[in-house]
Amino acid sequence: MKTVRLGLLGCGTVGGGVVRLIRENAANLASRVGAPLEIARVLVRDPSKERVPELSRDKLTTDPSAVLDDPSIDVVIEVLGGVEPARGYVERAIDARRSVVTANKMLLALHGPELVERAVRAGVDLAFEASVGGGIPVIRTLREALTSDHVTRLCGIVNGTSNYILTRMRQDGLSFEAALAEAQAKGYAEADPALDVDGGDAAHKLVVLAMLAFGARVPHDAVYTEGIRDVEPIDHEFAARFGYTVKHLAIGQKHDGHVELRVHPALLPQQATLANVGGVLNAILLEGRALGPCLLSGRGAGDLPTAVSVVADVVDVAGARLNGAAGLMTRSVRFEDTRLAPIDDAQCAYYLRFQVFDRPGVLANIAGALAEENVSILEMVQRGGGDSRGEPVQVVMMTHIAREGDLRRALTSIADGDDVAKPTRLLRVAPIA
Amino acid sequence: MKTVRLGLLGCGTVGGGVVRLIRENAANLASRVGAPLEIARVLVRDPSKERVPELSRDKLTTDPSAVLDDPSIDVVIEVLGGVEPARGYVERAIDARRSVVTANKMLLALHGPELVERAVRAGVDLAFEASVGGGIPVIRTLREALTSDHVTRLCGIVNGTSNYILTRMRQDGLSFEAALAEAQAKGYAEADPALDVDGGDAAHKLVVLAMLAFGARVPHDAVYTEGIRDVEPIDHEFAARFGYTVKHLAIGQKHDGHVELRVHPALLPQQATLANVGGVLNAILLEGRALGPCLLSGRGAGDLPTAVSVVADVVDVAGARLNGAAGLMTRSVRFEDTRLAPIDDAQCAYYLRFQVFDRPGVLANIAGALAEENVSILEMVQRGGGDSRGEPVQVVMMTHIAREGDLRRALTSIADGDDVAKPTRLLRVAPIA
């Protein structure tokens, strides 16, 4: 019987997990694929290192060509991470007509469309379930379950680090700094947390999701991106008072040939399912025209959940290859001419926290400036003031749905006056119930 | 180019949705499958009826043989519902070596394993994503994403009617009867709601899920099943007081060669994601050994969500058939020798609401009877009593984890005494965080 020969690029913790799962479930996998899977060759940095699970020394190589130029390899699995040299390896594998499975979100976010098109030209598959949402089968759902549907919106908690920090701030009143330090101590956040807490990682994932959901071809740095550094404990308190929970969301919507992509902290109604996805968990809500809402949640990272997704992809592409159907999965990605809507065109309800001097007329000035730009106020609370310590008064407003450009003009005009003691905090309300 | 010819059994609302989705997405689907899909023949009751979408009269037939015995049909789609004649038709289609897609949960619950084995013998596929959870891709996830993992537990809200009723009772204090009447008025519940509110429908779905998750071959009437008729508004109140929400759950767990399957109302921590799945939505939490928790949620019923799932299955089995890979998907269901654990062996924490006469010694008697059987009390509240109206006192206890058999012996002994004014209400705490 033919075997499907796998070449593994990288054998760190995810790669090790892939090896382990493929070995432990060999019979199941062979039955599903139609032939046994064989880990034929593994690119490593140090072949002398002890590995669990053990790999026989003759499979290990430090030479990428030993994997990429071996004509007997059917499927290349890339779990190196980072853009280079992963990108070059993946391109070489595709050009040599091998199907590729990758867990590399950065690579997909930066070069997804061109790699997909390269794979289509070569008639092979490029599978990347593990690149977004770890063990959550969101790519599979977008690609397969929705073959006959149109996604109109997606909304996700896609960065576990940020979700952990916001959860700790909300539940236990920690400051951002304290929650971040805790996340670092627990290994949930990197020493340099910028990519996570400033939203870049979420923007990468949103670009990958939008490629599948909307056929959008969007540079990752064109996504409107805000992180969570400016969310203060007091914002969690006020949000709760209005019945909301603050989460860091990646939001994609398609309307009238425009795609709107934005990553920022947002208010979700407390009883919304997404609002109750806590800790390091991830969750993605898809809304399909026919399907309605579909929420997928689980571990967004972690070696084994990620390895489960990699192996599921291996099964798909190996099976397709064996049956002469390679490339079909990847050909189903349809790029469309999409214009990215500027953030000024976004329409949301807003949470606005003004920090103003305690004196007569301030509220009238703010309300007047908002009204001037057609931003209408739904609810308001005020805290502080009336003492002599000179602390600013916190005036928090929830608005009706407004156009962001209008709101920003109003805020500029308010900031230009002399009522405001500290910068105004703006949080958007998520477009879901 | 070859086309894949589809025979449709039934053309009600789901069938109509399938026709519409296949037409509207013809190009996408053809690209995904590798050949165009053609709706070749449709079994209907009344060919003269006007249909949206329109079907040309020569495709319609009232004769099942015109679909089942047509050798040019590649895939048979069964959307008739009910066990007979659907079962006979599906068997005939399988025996004639056609792949079958069905949305029929009752058929799967009653005859799933034998139909799966029949399909394996014939070397064709039997796909049934739409049979559980409407548009939620839970079957796909169990079957594909978890190919390399082992499911240890599943826990789901799989009956939208019950979930709607419990949601209305909890949020607005409605009685069961009032909430049911409202659900019926809104079309969420049948005129005869027994299958939904007594848990039978959930038990059917659990049997299908357990077949995939655990390889279990369990008669649907062997599943321990309780419905929601006995949950009273006061139980929602007390549950909330202890920090819980009452949901109707289908629970499956595998341990030591035993499978535990039970359907009953259960207490979930208020902040648990599943606790916040409201209204008619469904949700299923899978726990995989490697994957960790994975929650899938969405519309559990409805014509279009169900049709989306049917079409996703059609794409899979049509593609497999075209590529000579028919049967692989279905062969991956692995039946195991599983013993069903009796409910007495279940281990949970419990909510117990005693309705007792207001007199000295009652609490001591209850506590004593529980202690006698090693059931230990975690928290307790008491309400009522002290008035002269003779209303029973409500004594509500949350227990530590106990063996159900032990607890039942204690409850029998308490019921045998003369302290209890009305039957004791027992609710289990769900085995998830």
PDB file of C-alpha atoms in Angstrom, chain A residues 100-333:
ATOM      1  CA  VAL A 100       1.672  22.396   2.382  1.00  0.00           C
ATOM      2  CA  VAL A 101       0.214  22.593   5.868  1.00  0.00           C
ATOM      3  CA  THR A 102       1.273  25.550   7.943  1.00  0.00           C
ATOM      4  CA  ALA A 103       0.506  26.855  11.416  1.00  0.00           C
ATOM      5  CA  ASN A 104       2.160  30.181  10.618  1.00  0.00           C
ATOM      6  CA  LYS A 105      -0.226  33.080  11.151  1.00  0.00           C
ATOM      7  CA  MET A 106       2.356  35.770  10.524  1.00  0.00           C
ATOM      8  CA  LEU A 107       3.243  34.215   7.176  1.00  0.00           C
ATOM      9  CA  LEU A 108      -0.420  34.001   6.205  1.00  0.00           C
ATOM     10  CA  ALA A 109      -1.203  37.525   7.357  1.00  0.00           C
ATOM     11  CA  LEU A 110       1.666  38.989   5.358  1.00  0.00           C
ATOM     12  CA  HIS A 111       1.636  36.747   2.300  1.00  0.00           C
ATOM     13  CA  GLY A 112      -1.587  34.718   2.430  1.00  0.00           C
ATOM     14  CA  PRO A 113      -3.166  35.712  -0.880  1.00  0.00           C
ATOM     15  CA  GLU A 114       0.025  35.325  -2.912  1.00  0.00           C
ATOM     16  CA  LEU A 115       0.750  31.921  -1.338  1.00  0.00           C
ATOM     17  CA  VAL A 116      -2.805  30.774  -1.961  1.00  0.00           C
ATOM     18  CA  GLU A 117      -2.560  31.840  -5.593  1.00  0.00           C
ATOM     19  CA  ARG A 118       0.817  30.174  -5.932  1.00  0.00           C
ATOM     20  CA  ALA A 119      -0.679  26.932  -4.597  1.00  0.00           C
ATOM     21  CA  VAL A 120      -3.622  27.215  -6.987  1.00  0.00           C
ATOM     22  CA  ARG A 121      -1.238  27.686  -9.930  1.00  0.00           C
ATOM     23  CA  ALA A 122       0.779  24.667  -8.853  1.00  0.00           C
ATOM     24  CA  GLY A 123      -2.381  22.599  -8.334  1.00  0.00           C
ATOM     25  CA  VAL A 124      -1.596  21.822  -4.707  1.00  0.00           C
ATOM     26  CA  ASP A 125      -3.220  22.637  -1.405  1.00  0.00           C
ATOM     27  CA  LEU A 126      -2.177  25.169   1.192  1.00  0.00           C
ATOM     28  CA  ALA A 127      -3.921  24.462   4.488  1.00  0.00           C
ATOM     29  CA  PHE A 128      -3.635  26.673   7.558  1.00  0.00           C
ATOM     30  CA  GLU A 129      -6.287  25.810  10.147  1.00  0.00           C
ATOM     31  CA  ALA A 130      -3.754  26.159  12.951  1.00  0.00           C
ATOM     32  CA  SER A 131      -2.802  29.692  11.956  1.00  0.00           C
ATOM     33  CA  VAL A 132      -5.873  31.219  13.583  1.00  0.00           C
ATOM     34  CA  GLY A 133      -7.532  30.174  16.804  1.00  0.00           C
ATOM     35  CA  GLY A 134      -5.257  27.240  17.666  1.00  0.00           C
ATOM     36  CA  GLY A 135      -7.523  24.246  18.090  1.00  0.00           C
ATOM     37  CA  ILE A 136     -10.738  26.011  17.071  1.00  0.00           C
ATOM     38  CA  PRO A 137     -11.923  24.713  13.687  1.00  0.00           C
ATOM     39  CA  VAL A 138     -12.758  28.156  12.331  1.00  0.00           C
ATOM     40  CA  ILE A 139     -10.893  27.951   9.021  1.00  0.00           C
ATOM     41  CA  ARG A 140     -12.491  24.590   8.326  1.00  0.00           C
ATOM     42  CA  THR A 141     -15.911  25.987   9.156  1.00  0.00           C
ATOM     43  CA  LEU A 142     -15.406  29.029   6.979  1.00  0.00           C
ATOM     44  CA  ARG A 143     -14.110  26.930   4.140  1.00  0.00           C
ATOM     45  CA  GLU A 144     -16.319  23.881   4.252  1.00  0.00           C
ATOM     46  CA  ALA A 145     -19.469  24.289   6.256  1.00  0.00           C
ATOM     47  CA  LEU A 146     -20.080  27.640   4.626  1.00  0.00           C
ATOM     48  CA  THR A 147     -19.377  26.542   1.060  1.00  0.00           C
ATOM     49  CA  SER A 148     -22.949  27.396   0.227  1.00  0.00           C
ATOM     50  CA  ASP A 149     -23.325  30.464   2.409  1.00  0.00           C
ATOM     51  CA  HIS A 150     -22.094  34.046   2.553  1.00  0.00           C
ATOM     52  CA  VAL A 151     -20.455  35.382   5.661  1.00  0.00           C
ATOM     53  CA  THR A 152     -21.695  38.864   6.406  1.00  0.00           C
ATOM     54  CA  ARG A 153     -19.837  39.478   9.636  1.00  0.00           C
ATOM     55  CA  LEU A 154     -17.254  37.962  11.924  1.00  0.00           C
ATOM     56  CA  CYS A 155     -16.376  39.042  15.382  1.00  0.00           C
ATOM     57  CA  GLY A 156     -13.761  37.351  17.498  1.00  0.00           C
ATOM     58  CA  ILE A 157     -11.703  37.229  20.623  1.00  0.00           C
ATOM     59  CA  VAL A 158      -8.539  36.034  18.898  1.00  0.00           C
ATOM     60  CA  ASN A 159      -5.760  37.030  21.269  1.00  0.00           C
ATOM     61  CA  GLY A 160      -5.634  34.981  24.458  1.00  0.00           C
ATOM     62  CA  THR A 161      -3.151  37.265  26.183  1.00  0.00           C
ATOM     63  CA  SER A 162      -5.356  40.325  25.844  1.00  0.00           C
ATOM     64  CA  ASN A 163      -8.402  38.355  26.867  1.00  0.00           C
ATOM     65  CA  TYR A 164      -6.618  37.096  29.957  1.00  0.00           C
ATOM     66  CA  ILE A 165      -5.547  40.602  30.952  1.00  0.00           C
ATOM     67  CA  LEU A 166      -9.020  42.098  30.425  1.00  0.00           C
ATOM     68  CA  THR A 167     -10.632  39.212  32.314  1.00  0.00           C
ATOM     69  CA  ARG A 168      -8.342  39.730  35.316  1.00  0.00           C
ATOM     70  CA  MET A 169      -8.875  43.501  35.243  1.00  0.00           C
ATOM     71  CA  ARG A 170     -12.628  43.113  35.171  1.00  0.00           C
ATOM     72  CA  GLN A 171     -13.007  40.283  37.651  1.00  0.00           C
ATOM     73  CA  ASP A 172     -10.449  41.364  40.197  1.00  0.00           C
ATOM     74  CA  GLY A 173      -9.925  45.046  39.601  1.00  0.00           C
ATOM     75  CA  LEU A 174      -6.261  44.649  38.597  1.00  0.00           C
ATOM     76  CA  SER A 175      -4.540  47.433  36.692  1.00  0.00           C
ATOM     77  CA  PHE A 176      -3.374  46.715  33.143  1.00  0.00           C
ATOM     78  CA  GLU A 177       0.230  46.608  34.347  1.00  0.00           C
ATOM     79  CA  ALA A 178      -0.479  44.155  37.175  1.00  0.00           C
ATOM     80  CA  ALA A 179      -2.556  41.886  34.946  1.00  0.00           C
ATOM     81  CA  LEU A 180       0.144  41.927  32.266  1.00  0.00           C
ATOM     82  CA  ALA A 181       2.835  41.068  34.801  1.00  0.00           C
ATOM     83  CA  GLU A 182       0.712  38.169  35.988  1.00  0.00           C
ATOM     84  CA  ALA A 183       0.148  36.968  32.421  1.00  0.00           C
ATOM     85  CA  GLN A 184       3.908  37.074  31.855  1.00  0.00           C
ATOM     86  CA  ALA A 185       4.573  35.152  35.059  1.00  0.00           C
ATOM     87  CA  LYS A 186       2.122  32.466  33.948  1.00  0.00           C
ATOM     88  CA  GLY A 187       3.665  32.227  30.484  1.00  0.00           C
ATOM     89  CA  TYR A 188       0.573  33.654  28.755  1.00  0.00           C
ATOM     90  CA  ALA A 189       2.420  36.770  27.593  1.00  0.00           C
ATOM     91  CA  GLU A 190       5.817  37.244  25.997  1.00  0.00           C
ATOM     92  CA  ALA A 191       8.560  39.303  27.583  1.00  0.00           C
ATOM     93  CA  ASP A 192       7.811  41.807  24.813  1.00  0.00           C
ATOM     94  CA  PRO A 193       4.020  41.798  24.849  1.00  0.00           C
ATOM     95  CA  ALA A 194       3.555  44.463  22.170  1.00  0.00           C
ATOM     96  CA  LEU A 195       2.246  42.179  19.421  1.00  0.00           C
ATOM     97  CA  ASP A 196      -0.434  40.863  21.757  1.00  0.00           C
ATOM     98  CA  VAL A 197      -1.520  43.870  23.795  1.00  0.00           C
ATOM     99  CA  ASP A 198      -1.261  46.424  21.012  1.00  0.00           C
ATOM    100  CA  GLY A 199      -3.522  44.387  18.750  1.00  0.00           C
ATOM    101  CA  GLY A 200      -1.053  43.471  15.998  1.00  0.00           C
ATOM    102  CA  ASP A 201      -1.510  39.746  16.504  1.00  0.00           C
ATOM    103  CA  ALA A 202      -5.290  40.104  16.357  1.00  0.00           C
ATOM    104  CA  ALA A 203      -4.967  42.166  13.173  1.00  0.00           C
ATOM    105  CA  HIS A 204      -2.870  39.388  11.594  1.00  0.00           C
ATOM    106  CA  LYS A 205      -5.556  36.849  12.393  1.00  0.00           C
ATOM    107  CA  LEU A 206      -8.322  39.116  11.156  1.00  0.00           C
ATOM    108  CA  VAL A 207      -6.567  39.448   7.806  1.00  0.00           C
ATOM    109  CA  VAL A 208      -6.437  35.655   7.459  1.00  0.00           C
ATOM    110  CA  LEU A 209     -10.095  35.256   8.461  1.00  0.00           C
ATOM    111  CA  ALA A 210     -11.168  38.051   6.108  1.00  0.00           C
ATOM    112  CA  MET A 211      -9.372  36.389   3.218  1.00  0.00           C
ATOM    113  CA  LEU A 212     -11.563  33.313   3.635  1.00  0.00           C
ATOM    114  CA  ALA A 213     -14.758  34.991   4.789  1.00  0.00           C
ATOM    115  CA  PHE A 214     -14.839  37.896   2.348  1.00  0.00           C
ATOM    116  CA  GLY A 215     -12.226  37.064  -0.266  1.00  0.00           C
ATOM    117  CA  ALA A 216     -10.454  40.180   0.967  1.00  0.00           C
ATOM    118  CA  ARG A 217      -6.854  40.866   0.097  1.00  0.00           C
ATOM    119  CA  VAL A 218      -5.846  43.353   2.743  1.00  0.00           C
ATOM    120  CA  PRO A 219      -2.370  44.344   3.952  1.00  0.00           C
ATOM    121  CA  HIS A 220      -2.265  43.589   7.674  1.00  0.00           C
ATOM    122  CA  ASP A 221      -1.114  47.099   8.495  1.00  0.00           C
ATOM    123  CA  ALA A 222      -4.155  48.586   6.791  1.00  0.00           C
ATOM    124  CA  VAL A 223      -6.425  47.143   9.473  1.00  0.00           C
ATOM    125  CA  TYR A 224      -7.566  49.752  11.979  1.00  0.00           C
ATOM    126  CA  THR A 225      -5.908  48.514  15.167  1.00  0.00           C
ATOM    127  CA  GLU A 226      -6.124  49.538  18.822  1.00  0.00           C
ATOM    128  CA  GLY A 227      -4.740  47.496  21.699  1.00  0.00           C
ATOM    129  CA  ILE A 228      -5.806  47.314  25.323  1.00  0.00           C
ATOM    130  CA  ARG A 229      -3.157  49.443  27.052  1.00  0.00           C
ATOM    131  CA  ASP A 230      -5.522  52.387  27.526  1.00  0.00           C
ATOM    132  CA  VAL A 231      -8.406  50.463  29.069  1.00  0.00           C
ATOM    133  CA  GLU A 232      -8.489  51.358  32.757  1.00  0.00           C
ATOM    134  CA  PRO A 233     -10.179  49.549  35.647  1.00  0.00           C
ATOM    135  CA  ILE A 234     -12.666  52.418  35.816  1.00  0.00           C
ATOM    136  CA  ASP A 235     -13.766  51.616  32.245  1.00  0.00           C
ATOM    137  CA  HIS A 236     -14.611  48.064  33.298  1.00  0.00           C
ATOM    138  CA  GLU A 237     -16.636  49.495  36.183  1.00  0.00           C
ATOM    139  CA  PHE A 238     -18.598  51.953  34.076  1.00  0.00           C
ATOM    140  CA  ALA A 239     -19.131  49.383  31.330  1.00  0.00           C
ATOM    141  CA  ALA A 240     -20.584  46.981  33.896  1.00  0.00           C
ATOM    142  CA  ARG A 241     -22.849  49.737  35.177  1.00  0.00           C
ATOM    143  CA  PHE A 242     -24.316  50.045  31.688  1.00  0.00           C
ATOM    144  CA  GLY A 243     -24.624  46.245  31.395  1.00  0.00           C
ATOM    145  CA  TYR A 244     -21.525  45.631  29.278  1.00  0.00           C
ATOM    146  CA  THR A 245     -18.248  43.721  29.425  1.00  0.00           C
ATOM    147  CA  VAL A 246     -15.072  45.039  27.762  1.00  0.00           C
ATOM    148  CA  LYS A 247     -13.387  42.569  25.399  1.00  0.00           C
ATOM    149  CA  HIS A 248     -10.697  42.949  22.783  1.00  0.00           C
ATOM    150  CA  LEU A 249     -12.314  42.125  19.464  1.00  0.00           C
ATOM    151  CA  ALA A 250     -11.383  41.609  15.850  1.00  0.00           C
ATOM    152  CA  ILE A 251     -14.359  42.660  13.744  1.00  0.00           C
ATOM    153  CA  GLY A 252     -14.933  42.133  10.044  1.00  0.00           C
ATOM    154  CA  GLN A 253     -18.024  43.160   8.117  1.00  0.00           C
ATOM    155  CA  LYS A 254     -18.877  43.265   4.466  1.00  0.00           C
ATOM    156  CA  HIS A 255     -21.358  45.708   3.014  1.00  0.00           C
ATOM    157  CA  ASP A 256     -21.857  47.101  -0.459  1.00  0.00           C
ATOM    158  CA  GLY A 257     -18.509  45.934  -1.805  1.00  0.00           C
ATOM    159  CA  HIS A 258     -16.723  47.441   1.181  1.00  0.00           C
ATOM    160  CA  VAL A 259     -14.990  45.431   3.836  1.00  0.00           C
ATOM    161  CA  GLU A 260     -14.668  46.928   7.282  1.00  0.00           C
ATOM    162  CA  LEU A 261     -11.868  45.445   9.391  1.00  0.00           C
ATOM    163  CA  ARG A 262     -11.070  46.708  12.845  1.00  0.00           C
ATOM    164  CA  VAL A 263      -9.369  45.508  15.981  1.00  0.00           C
ATOM    165  CA  HIS A 264     -10.054  47.298  19.242  1.00  0.00           C
ATOM    166  CA  PRO A 265     -11.436  46.932  22.749  1.00  0.00           C
ATOM    167  CA  ALA A 266     -15.226  46.872  22.587  1.00  0.00           C
ATOM    168  CA  LEU A 267     -18.274  46.695  24.789  1.00  0.00           C
ATOM    169  CA  LEU A 268     -20.356  43.532  24.633  1.00  0.00           C
ATOM    170  CA  PRO A 269     -23.681  43.054  26.419  1.00  0.00           C
ATOM    171  CA  GLN A 270     -22.894  41.086  29.594  1.00  0.00           C
ATOM    172  CA  GLN A 271     -25.154  38.201  28.648  1.00  0.00           C
ATOM    173  CA  ALA A 272     -23.696  37.819  25.140  1.00  0.00           C
ATOM    174  CA  THR A 273     -21.956  34.486  24.713  1.00  0.00           C
ATOM    175  CA  LEU A 274     -18.759  36.208  23.538  1.00  0.00           C
ATOM    176  CA  ALA A 275     -18.754  38.357  26.685  1.00  0.00           C
ATOM    177  CA  ASN A 276     -18.482  35.206  28.769  1.00  0.00           C
ATOM    178  CA  VAL A 277     -15.462  33.747  27.023  1.00  0.00           C
ATOM    179  CA  GLY A 278     -12.899  34.357  29.731  1.00  0.00           C
ATOM    180  CA  GLY A 279      -9.223  33.840  30.462  1.00  0.00           C
ATOM    181  CA  VAL A 280      -6.984  32.766  27.612  1.00  0.00           C
ATOM    182  CA  LEU A 281      -9.816  31.230  25.605  1.00  0.00           C
ATOM    183  CA  ASN A 282     -10.542  32.469  22.095  1.00  0.00           C
ATOM    184  CA  ALA A 283     -13.896  32.623  20.350  1.00  0.00           C
ATOM    185  CA  ILE A 284     -15.077  33.600  16.911  1.00  0.00           C
ATOM    186  CA  LEU A 285     -18.633  34.454  15.970  1.00  0.00           C
ATOM    187  CA  LEU A 286     -19.454  34.030  12.292  1.00  0.00           C
ATOM    188  CA  GLU A 287     -22.675  35.346  10.857  1.00  0.00           C
ATOM    189  CA  GLY A 288     -23.824  33.724   7.664  1.00  0.00           C
ATOM    190  CA  ARG A 289     -26.666  34.925   5.500  1.00  0.00           C
ATOM    191  CA  ALA A 290     -28.315  31.486   5.561  1.00  0.00           C
ATOM    192  CA  LEU A 291     -26.619  30.013   8.616  1.00  0.00           C
ATOM    193  CA  GLY A 292     -27.297  32.813  11.065  1.00  0.00           C
ATOM    194  CA  PRO A 293     -24.837  33.169  13.939  1.00  0.00           C
ATOM    195  CA  CYS A 294     -22.288  30.443  14.611  1.00  0.00           C
ATOM    196  CA  LEU A 295     -19.893  30.727  17.529  1.00  0.00           C
ATOM    197  CA  LEU A 296     -16.726  28.649  17.835  1.00  0.00           C
ATOM    198  CA  SER A 297     -14.699  28.808  21.007  1.00  0.00           C
ATOM    199  CA  GLY A 298     -11.738  27.027  22.526  1.00  0.00           C
ATOM    200  CA  ARG A 299      -8.036  27.206  23.209  1.00  0.00           C
ATOM    201  CA  GLY A 300      -6.562  29.736  20.826  1.00  0.00           C
ATOM    202  CA  ALA A 301      -3.025  28.627  21.417  1.00  0.00           C
ATOM    203  CA  GLY A 302      -1.083  25.817  22.998  1.00  0.00           C
ATOM    204  CA  ASP A 303       1.011  23.099  21.460  1.00  0.00           C
ATOM    205  CA  LEU A 304      -1.460  20.256  21.484  1.00  0.00           C
ATOM    206  CA  PRO A 305      -4.587  22.126  20.336  1.00  0.00           C
ATOM    207  CA  THR A 306      -2.490  23.621  17.527  1.00  0.00           C
ATOM    208  CA  ALA A 307      -1.092  20.194  16.662  1.00  0.00           C
ATOM    209  CA  VAL A 308      -4.638  18.772  16.487  1.00  0.00           C
ATOM    210  CA  SER A 309      -5.488  21.393  13.872  1.00  0.00           C
ATOM    211  CA  VAL A 310      -2.289  20.724  11.924  1.00  0.00           C
ATOM    212  CA  VAL A 311      -3.014  17.007  11.806  1.00  0.00           C
ATOM    213  CA  ALA A 312      -6.623  17.616  10.698  1.00  0.00           C
ATOM    214  CA  ASP A 313      -5.207  19.630   7.804  1.00  0.00           C
ATOM    215  CA  VAL A 314      -2.658  16.910   7.023  1.00  0.00           C
ATOM    216  CA  VAL A 315      -5.491  14.400   6.773  1.00  0.00           C
ATOM    217  CA  ASP A 316      -7.336  16.627   4.320  1.00  0.00           C
ATOM    218  CA  VAL A 317      -4.456  17.461   2.045  1.00  0.00           C
ATOM    219  CA  ALA A 318      -2.967  13.962   2.195  1.00  0.00           C
ATOM    220  CA  GLY A 319      -6.321  12.437   1.279  1.00  0.00           C
ATOM    221  CA  ALA A 320      -6.842  14.905  -1.544  1.00  0.00           C
ATOM    222  CA  ARG A 321      -3.374  14.209  -2.887  1.00  0.00           C
ATOM    223  CA  LEU A 322      -3.838  10.486  -2.764  1.00  0.00           C
ATOM    224  CA  ASN A 323      -7.107  10.776  -4.645  1.00  0.00           C
ATOM    225  CA  GLY A 324      -5.944  13.171  -7.302  1.00  0.00           C
ATOM    226  CA  ALA A 325      -7.994  15.978  -5.803  1.00  0.00           C
ATOM    227  CA  ALA A 326      -5.125  18.168  -4.633  1.00  0.00           C
ATOM    228  CA  GLY A 327      -5.765  21.857  -4.989  1.00  0.00           C
ATOM    229  CA  LEU A 328      -9.556  21.791  -4.783  1.00  0.00           C
ATOM    230  CA  MET A 329      -9.658  22.992  -1.185  1.00  0.00           C
ATOM    231  CA  THR A 330      -7.351  25.878  -1.936  1.00  0.00           C
ATOM    232  CA  ARG A 331      -9.055  26.815  -5.187  1.00  0.00           C
ATOM    233  CA  SER A 332     -12.207  27.487  -3.223  1.00  0.00           C
ATOM    234  CA  VAL A 333     -10.698  30.662  -1.780  1.00  0.00           C
TER     235      VAL A 333
END
